[in-house]
């Protein structure tokens, strides 16, 4: 039941880890509730956490239980805790110290049995030094600190996470199971994932919505992943590049040229290789007149 503080870049999967900790704990049969401390106005955060009594403020027409009370026996996840309003911090500190709180407008203490897991993408020790975050609250939260590295620093996690998301999303979308092919695996492993786990999930969800396939291949993945791989290959030879460096436009031109060559000028097939629509590729071709002749053999491009 120790309090856990998860830290790491945005999108690294802190919420997934929090849910996993809850699911594998003795509290798994009780609620897992979460609040994003950066998503609510300051005057609503306390009410959402601890509830309010009737008449506590304008529009408070009835008593409302807060998340701390509703999560009794389970886990309360404080996401983006570094953005918690200063006025709410001492009340959360008291709640962590003795598991008691008062509803907004209330006079009686309410006691609950709740495990708290907090997460942040901020440097909380630095915020403590500057006075932006209470030091006593930080120490109460930091009982079990866990730092989650960005996805680019844990490449062995990319494919297990991708397989998990593909399986879960396939069920959510009520479609047949989808398998990752070797070409898709290699491409996913080569991408640096600046948006971390959230970006991986979003890309796979987009592909599964747009592509009705049983096997997910590299050609089904969006062009930005292909471009990143091509750029990576070119950057590895920086000594042979001109001093002005590498332009993204050149990478895009090379990708389109390769796709047209592999598809023998067929724009529809080339678009499939690039993971974009035929109309999108036709639009991109208007930027590269030198490639127009390579696409002219495709009757669908006329």
Short mmCIF file of C-alpha atoms in Angstrom, two decimals:
data_model
loop_
_atom_site.label_atom_id
_atom_site.label_comp_id
_atom_site.label_asym_id
_atom_site.label_seq_id
_atom_site.Cartn_x
_atom_site.Cartn_y
_atom_site.Cartn_z
CA UNK A 1 0.00 0.00 0.00
CA UNK A 2 3.02 2.31 -0.16
CA UNK A 3 2.62 5.49 -2.19
CA UNK A 4 4.31 5.33 -5.60
CA UNK A 5 5.63 8.27 -7.64
CA UNK A 6 6.04 7.56 -11.37
CA UNK A 7 8.19 9.95 -13.39
CA UNK A 8 9.10 10.13 -17.05
CA UNK A 9 8.48 11.92 -20.31
CA UNK A 10 4.94 12.50 -21.52
CA UNK A 11 3.48 9.40 -23.14
CA UNK A 12 5.87 6.86 -21.60
CA UNK A 13 3.03 4.74 -20.24
CA UNK A 14 2.86 5.89 -16.63
CA UNK A 15 -0.90 5.32 -16.60
CA UNK A 16 -0.45 1.77 -17.94
CA UNK A 17 2.04 0.99 -15.17
CA UNK A 18 -0.26 2.47 -12.53
CA UNK A 19 -3.12 0.25 -13.73
CA UNK A 20 -0.81 -2.78 -13.79
CA UNK A 21 0.34 -2.13 -10.21
CA UNK A 22 -3.31 -1.94 -9.13
CA UNK A 23 -4.27 -5.07 -11.08
CA UNK A 24 -1.51 -7.12 -9.43
CA UNK A 25 -2.17 -5.82 -5.92
CA UNK A 26 -4.55 -7.10 -3.22
CA UNK A 27 -6.72 -4.08 -4.10
CA UNK A 28 -7.47 -5.36 -7.61
CA UNK A 29 -11.12 -6.12 -6.78
CA UNK A 30 -11.69 -2.52 -5.68
CA UNK A 31 -11.89 0.68 -7.78
CA UNK A 32 -9.02 2.24 -9.70
CA UNK A 33 -9.91 5.91 -10.14
CA UNK A 34 -7.81 8.67 -11.63
CA UNK A 35 -7.71 12.43 -11.89
CA UNK A 36 -5.61 14.53 -14.25
CA UNK A 37 -4.48 17.44 -12.09
CA UNK A 38 -3.69 19.58 -15.14
CA UNK A 39 -7.05 19.08 -16.86
CA UNK A 40 -9.32 20.82 -14.34
CA UNK A 41 -9.55 24.45 -13.18
CA UNK A 42 -8.07 25.07 -9.74
CA UNK A 43 -11.49 25.57 -8.15
CA UNK A 44 -12.67 22.12 -9.30
CA UNK A 45 -9.66 19.94 -8.44
CA UNK A 46 -10.39 19.84 -4.71
CA UNK A 47 -14.09 19.15 -5.28
CA UNK A 48 -13.28 16.35 -7.72
CA UNK A 49 -10.84 14.78 -5.27
CA UNK A 50 -12.72 15.16 -2.00
CA UNK A 51 -16.31 15.90 -2.99
CA UNK A 52 -18.53 18.69 -1.70
CA UNK A 53 -21.55 19.33 0.48
CA UNK A 54 -24.77 20.84 -0.73
CA UNK A 55 -24.46 24.62 -0.95
CA UNK A 56 -20.65 24.56 -0.72
CA UNK A 57 -20.49 26.80 -3.79
CA UNK A 58 -22.66 28.04 -6.62
CA UNK A 59 -24.45 25.17 -8.40
CA UNK A 60 -23.63 22.70 -5.60
CA UNK A 61 -27.27 21.65 -5.32
CA UNK A 62 -26.57 18.28 -3.73
CA UNK A 63 -23.86 16.40 -1.86
CA UNK A 64 -21.25 14.76 -4.08
CA UNK A 65 -18.68 12.13 -3.16
CA UNK A 66 -15.15 12.73 -4.41
CA UNK A 67 -12.77 10.28 -6.04
CA UNK A 68 -10.91 9.66 -2.77
CA UNK A 69 -14.14 8.46 -1.16
CA UNK A 70 -15.29 6.46 -4.19
CA UNK A 71 -11.90 4.72 -4.40
CA UNK A 72 -12.14 3.40 -0.83
CA UNK A 73 -10.34 0.05 -0.67
CA UNK A 74 -8.73 0.61 -4.06
CA UNK A 75 -6.26 2.92 -5.78
CA UNK A 76 -6.34 6.65 -6.53
CA UNK A 77 -4.11 7.74 -9.43
CA UNK A 78 -3.00 11.38 -9.39
CA UNK A 79 -1.84 12.02 -12.94
CA UNK A 80 0.22 15.15 -13.72
CA UNK A 81 0.61 15.73 -9.99
CA UNK A 82 3.23 18.41 -10.69
CA UNK A 83 0.40 20.62 -11.99
CA UNK A 84 -1.64 20.34 -8.80
CA UNK A 85 -2.80 23.82 -7.71
CA UNK A 86 -0.87 25.22 -4.71
CA UNK A 87 -4.08 25.62 -2.71
CA UNK A 88 -4.90 21.92 -3.05
CA UNK A 89 -1.43 20.63 -2.13
CA UNK A 90 -1.73 20.97 1.69
CA UNK A 91 -5.08 19.15 1.65
CA UNK A 92 -3.62 16.28 -0.36
CA UNK A 93 -0.67 16.21 2.06
CA UNK A 94 -3.03 15.82 5.01
CA UNK A 95 -4.90 13.06 3.17
CA UNK A 96 -1.62 11.19 2.59
CA UNK A 97 -0.55 11.61 6.22
CA UNK A 98 -3.65 10.24 7.96
CA UNK A 99 -6.07 9.08 5.22
CA UNK A 100 -8.60 11.72 6.28
CA UNK A 101 -10.19 14.60 4.43
CA UNK A 102 -13.18 16.93 4.51
CA UNK A 103 -15.55 17.50 1.64
CA UNK A 104 -15.59 21.07 0.32
CA UNK A 105 -18.00 22.91 2.61
CA UNK A 106 -17.98 20.05 5.12
CA UNK A 107 -16.96 19.97 8.78
CA UNK A 108 -16.65 16.24 9.45
CA UNK A 109 -13.59 14.14 8.71
CA UNK A 110 -14.00 11.21 6.35
CA UNK A 111 -11.56 8.33 6.66
CA UNK A 112 -10.81 5.95 3.78
CA UNK A 113 -8.36 3.18 2.92
CA UNK A 114 -6.83 4.20 -0.42
CA UNK A 115 -3.49 3.60 -2.07
CA UNK A 116 -2.16 6.64 -3.93
CA UNK A 117 -0.09 6.42 -7.10
CA UNK A 118 1.09 9.73 -8.57
CA UNK A 119 2.71 10.51 -11.91
CA UNK A 120 4.51 13.49 -13.39
CA UNK A 121 6.54 14.52 -16.41
CA UNK A 122 8.04 17.43 -14.47
CA UNK A 123 11.26 17.56 -12.46
CA UNK A 124 9.63 17.68 -9.03
CA UNK A 125 12.89 18.11 -7.06
CA UNK A 126 13.61 21.18 -9.18
CA UNK A 127 10.07 22.45 -8.58
CA UNK A 128 10.62 21.97 -4.85
CA UNK A 129 13.79 24.06 -5.04
CA UNK A 130 11.98 26.89 -6.82
CA UNK A 131 9.01 26.74 -4.45
CA UNK A 132 6.55 25.62 -7.13
CA UNK A 133 5.82 22.35 -5.29
CA UNK A 134 5.68 21.65 -1.56
CA UNK A 135 8.69 19.74 -0.27
CA UNK A 136 6.67 17.88 2.39
CA UNK A 137 4.15 16.72 -0.23
CA UNK A 138 6.96 15.59 -2.52
CA UNK A 139 8.51 13.47 0.24
CA UNK A 140 5.12 11.93 1.04
CA UNK A 141 4.59 11.02 -2.61
CA UNK A 142 8.15 9.83 -3.20
CA UNK A 143 8.01 6.73 -0.96
CA UNK A 144 8.55 4.34 -3.88
CA UNK A 145 9.97 6.32 -6.82
CA UNK A 146 9.87 4.67 -10.26
CA UNK A 147 11.35 6.39 -13.31
CA UNK A 148 10.08 5.19 -16.70
CA UNK A 149 12.65 5.75 -19.47
CA UNK A 150 11.45 6.97 -22.88
CA UNK A 151 10.60 4.25 -25.39
CA UNK A 152 13.68 5.03 -27.50
CA UNK A 153 15.84 3.92 -24.55
CA UNK A 154 14.05 0.58 -24.14
CA UNK A 155 13.79 -0.83 -27.68
CA UNK A 156 13.11 -4.35 -26.39
CA UNK A 157 9.70 -3.10 -25.20
CA UNK A 158 8.52 -1.81 -28.59
CA UNK A 159 7.29 -5.07 -30.11
CA UNK A 160 5.70 -6.55 -26.93
CA UNK A 161 3.83 -3.26 -26.49
CA UNK A 162 2.85 -3.20 -30.18
CA UNK A 163 1.55 -6.78 -29.99
CA UNK A 164 -0.41 -5.94 -26.83
CA UNK A 165 -1.99 -2.87 -28.45
CA UNK A 166 -2.80 -4.71 -31.69
CA UNK A 167 -4.52 -7.49 -29.76
CA UNK A 168 -6.44 -5.10 -27.49
CA UNK A 169 -7.44 -2.72 -30.28
CA UNK A 170 -8.57 -5.58 -32.50
CA UNK A 171 -10.92 -6.71 -29.72
CA UNK A 172 -12.10 -3.16 -29.07
CA UNK A 173 -12.83 -2.67 -32.79
CA UNK A 174 -14.56 -6.07 -32.93
CA UNK A 175 -12.42 -7.35 -35.78
CA UNK A 176 -10.45 -10.52 -36.46
CA UNK A 177 -6.99 -10.86 -34.83
CA UNK A 178 -4.20 -9.03 -36.65
CA UNK A 179 -0.62 -10.26 -36.84
CA UNK A 180 2.50 -8.10 -37.08
CA UNK A 181 4.70 -9.22 -39.97
CA UNK A 182 8.49 -9.14 -39.99
CA UNK A 183 8.61 -6.02 -42.16
CA UNK A 184 6.34 -4.14 -39.74
CA UNK A 185 8.40 -5.31 -36.76
CA UNK A 186 11.64 -4.07 -38.33
CA UNK A 187 10.12 -0.70 -39.18
CA UNK A 188 8.59 -0.22 -35.73
CA UNK A 189 11.94 -1.07 -34.11
CA UNK A 190 13.77 1.47 -36.28
CA UNK A 191 11.56 4.43 -35.31
CA UNK A 192 12.67 6.65 -32.36
CA UNK A 193 9.11 7.17 -30.99
CA UNK A 194 9.34 10.81 -29.83
CA UNK A 195 5.76 10.51 -28.56
CA UNK A 196 6.64 7.32 -26.66
CA UNK A 197 4.04 4.66 -25.85
CA UNK A 198 1.13 7.01 -26.55
CA UNK A 199 2.37 7.59 -30.10
CA UNK A 200 2.81 3.84 -30.66
CA UNK A 201 -0.75 3.15 -29.56
CA UNK A 202 -2.22 6.00 -31.60
CA UNK A 203 -0.43 4.93 -34.79
CA UNK A 204 -1.54 1.32 -34.43
CA UNK A 205 -5.11 2.40 -33.72
CA UNK A 206 -5.10 4.57 -36.85
CA UNK A 207 -3.78 1.70 -38.98
CA UNK A 208 -6.33 -0.78 -37.65
CA UNK A 209 -9.17 1.65 -38.32
CA UNK A 210 -8.05 2.47 -41.86
CA UNK A 211 -6.71 -0.92 -43.02
CA UNK A 212 -8.91 -4.03 -43.19
CA UNK A 213 -6.10 -6.59 -43.07
CA UNK A 214 -5.24 -9.77 -41.17
CA UNK A 215 -1.49 -9.11 -41.40
CA UNK A 216 -0.03 -5.70 -40.62
CA UNK A 217 2.90 -5.03 -42.95
CA UNK A 218 5.37 -2.16 -43.23
CA UNK A 219 3.43 -0.67 -46.13
CA UNK A 220 0.43 -0.15 -43.84
CA UNK A 221 2.39 2.07 -41.44
CA UNK A 222 2.24 5.87 -41.97
CA UNK A 223 4.78 7.73 -44.05
CA UNK A 224 6.40 9.54 -41.10
CA UNK A 225 7.79 6.22 -39.87
CA UNK A 226 9.19 5.40 -43.31
CA UNK A 227 10.68 8.90 -43.56
CA UNK A 228 12.34 8.57 -40.16
CA UNK A 229 13.94 5.29 -41.19
CA UNK A 230 15.21 6.79 -44.45
CA UNK A 231 16.54 9.83 -42.60
CA UNK A 232 18.29 7.57 -40.11
CA UNK A 233 20.00 5.75 -42.94
CA UNK A 234 21.17 9.00 -44.47
CA UNK A 235 22.30 10.51 -41.18
CA UNK A 236 24.56 7.49 -40.64
CA UNK A 237 26.59 8.77 -43.60
CA UNK A 238 26.86 12.40 -42.54
CA UNK A 239 30.50 12.66 -43.58
CA UNK A 240 29.43 12.29 -47.21
CA UNK A 241 26.64 14.89 -46.98
CA UNK A 242 27.07 18.55 -47.89
CA UNK A 243 27.74 20.95 -45.04
CA UNK A 244 24.15 22.22 -45.07
CA UNK A 245 23.01 18.80 -43.86
CA UNK A 246 19.96 16.73 -44.75
CA UNK A 247 16.65 18.17 -45.94
CA UNK A 248 13.38 16.37 -45.19
CA UNK A 249 12.20 17.23 -48.71
CA UNK A 250 15.06 15.17 -50.15
CA UNK A 251 14.14 12.21 -47.95
CA UNK A 252 10.51 12.44 -49.09
CA UNK A 253 11.56 12.59 -52.75
CA UNK A 254 13.75 9.50 -52.33
CA UNK A 255 10.97 7.56 -50.61
CA UNK A 256 8.48 8.38 -53.36
CA UNK A 257 11.01 7.54 -56.07
CA UNK A 258 11.72 4.15 -54.46
CA UNK A 259 8.00 3.40 -54.07
CA UNK A 260 7.32 4.28 -57.71
CA UNK A 261 10.23 2.13 -58.86
CA UNK A 262 9.01 -0.87 -56.84
CA UNK A 263 5.45 -0.41 -58.14
CA UNK A 264 6.60 0.17 -61.76
CA UNK A 265 5.03 3.62 -61.78
CA UNK A 266 1.66 2.53 -60.39
CA UNK A 267 0.57 5.39 -58.12
CA UNK A 268 -2.03 3.30 -56.30
CA UNK A 269 0.47 0.59 -55.41
CA UNK A 270 3.16 3.15 -54.54
CA UNK A 271 0.75 4.89 -52.17
CA UNK A 272 0.10 1.54 -50.50
CA UNK A 273 3.82 1.00 -50.01
CA UNK A 274 4.10 4.43 -48.39
CA UNK A 275 1.05 3.91 -46.18
CA UNK A 276 -0.84 6.90 -47.63
CA UNK A 277 -3.84 7.34 -49.91
CA UNK A 278 -3.54 7.63 -53.70
CA UNK A 279 -4.83 11.23 -53.57
CA UNK A 280 -2.23 12.14 -50.96
CA UNK A 281 0.57 10.73 -53.12
CA UNK A 282 -0.75 12.57 -56.19
CA UNK A 283 -0.67 15.80 -54.18
CA UNK A 284 2.90 15.12 -53.01
CA UNK A 285 3.94 14.44 -56.60
CA UNK A 286 3.02 18.03 -57.52
CA UNK A 287 6.00 19.11 -55.40
CA UNK A 288 8.38 16.92 -57.40
CA UNK A 289 7.96 17.48 -61.17
CA UNK A 290 11.06 15.34 -61.77
CA UNK A 291 9.09 12.30 -60.59
CA UNK A 292 6.05 12.94 -62.81
CA UNK A 293 7.42 10.87 -65.68
CA UNK A 294 7.95 7.89 -63.37
CA UNK A 295 4.26 7.97 -62.43
CA UNK A 296 2.97 8.60 -65.95
CA UNK A 297 2.75 4.89 -66.70
CA UNK A 298 -0.02 4.44 -64.13
CA UNK A 299 -3.36 4.91 -65.93
CA UNK A 300 -5.07 5.63 -62.58
CA UNK A 301 -2.86 8.69 -62.09
CA UNK A 302 -4.16 10.41 -65.18
#
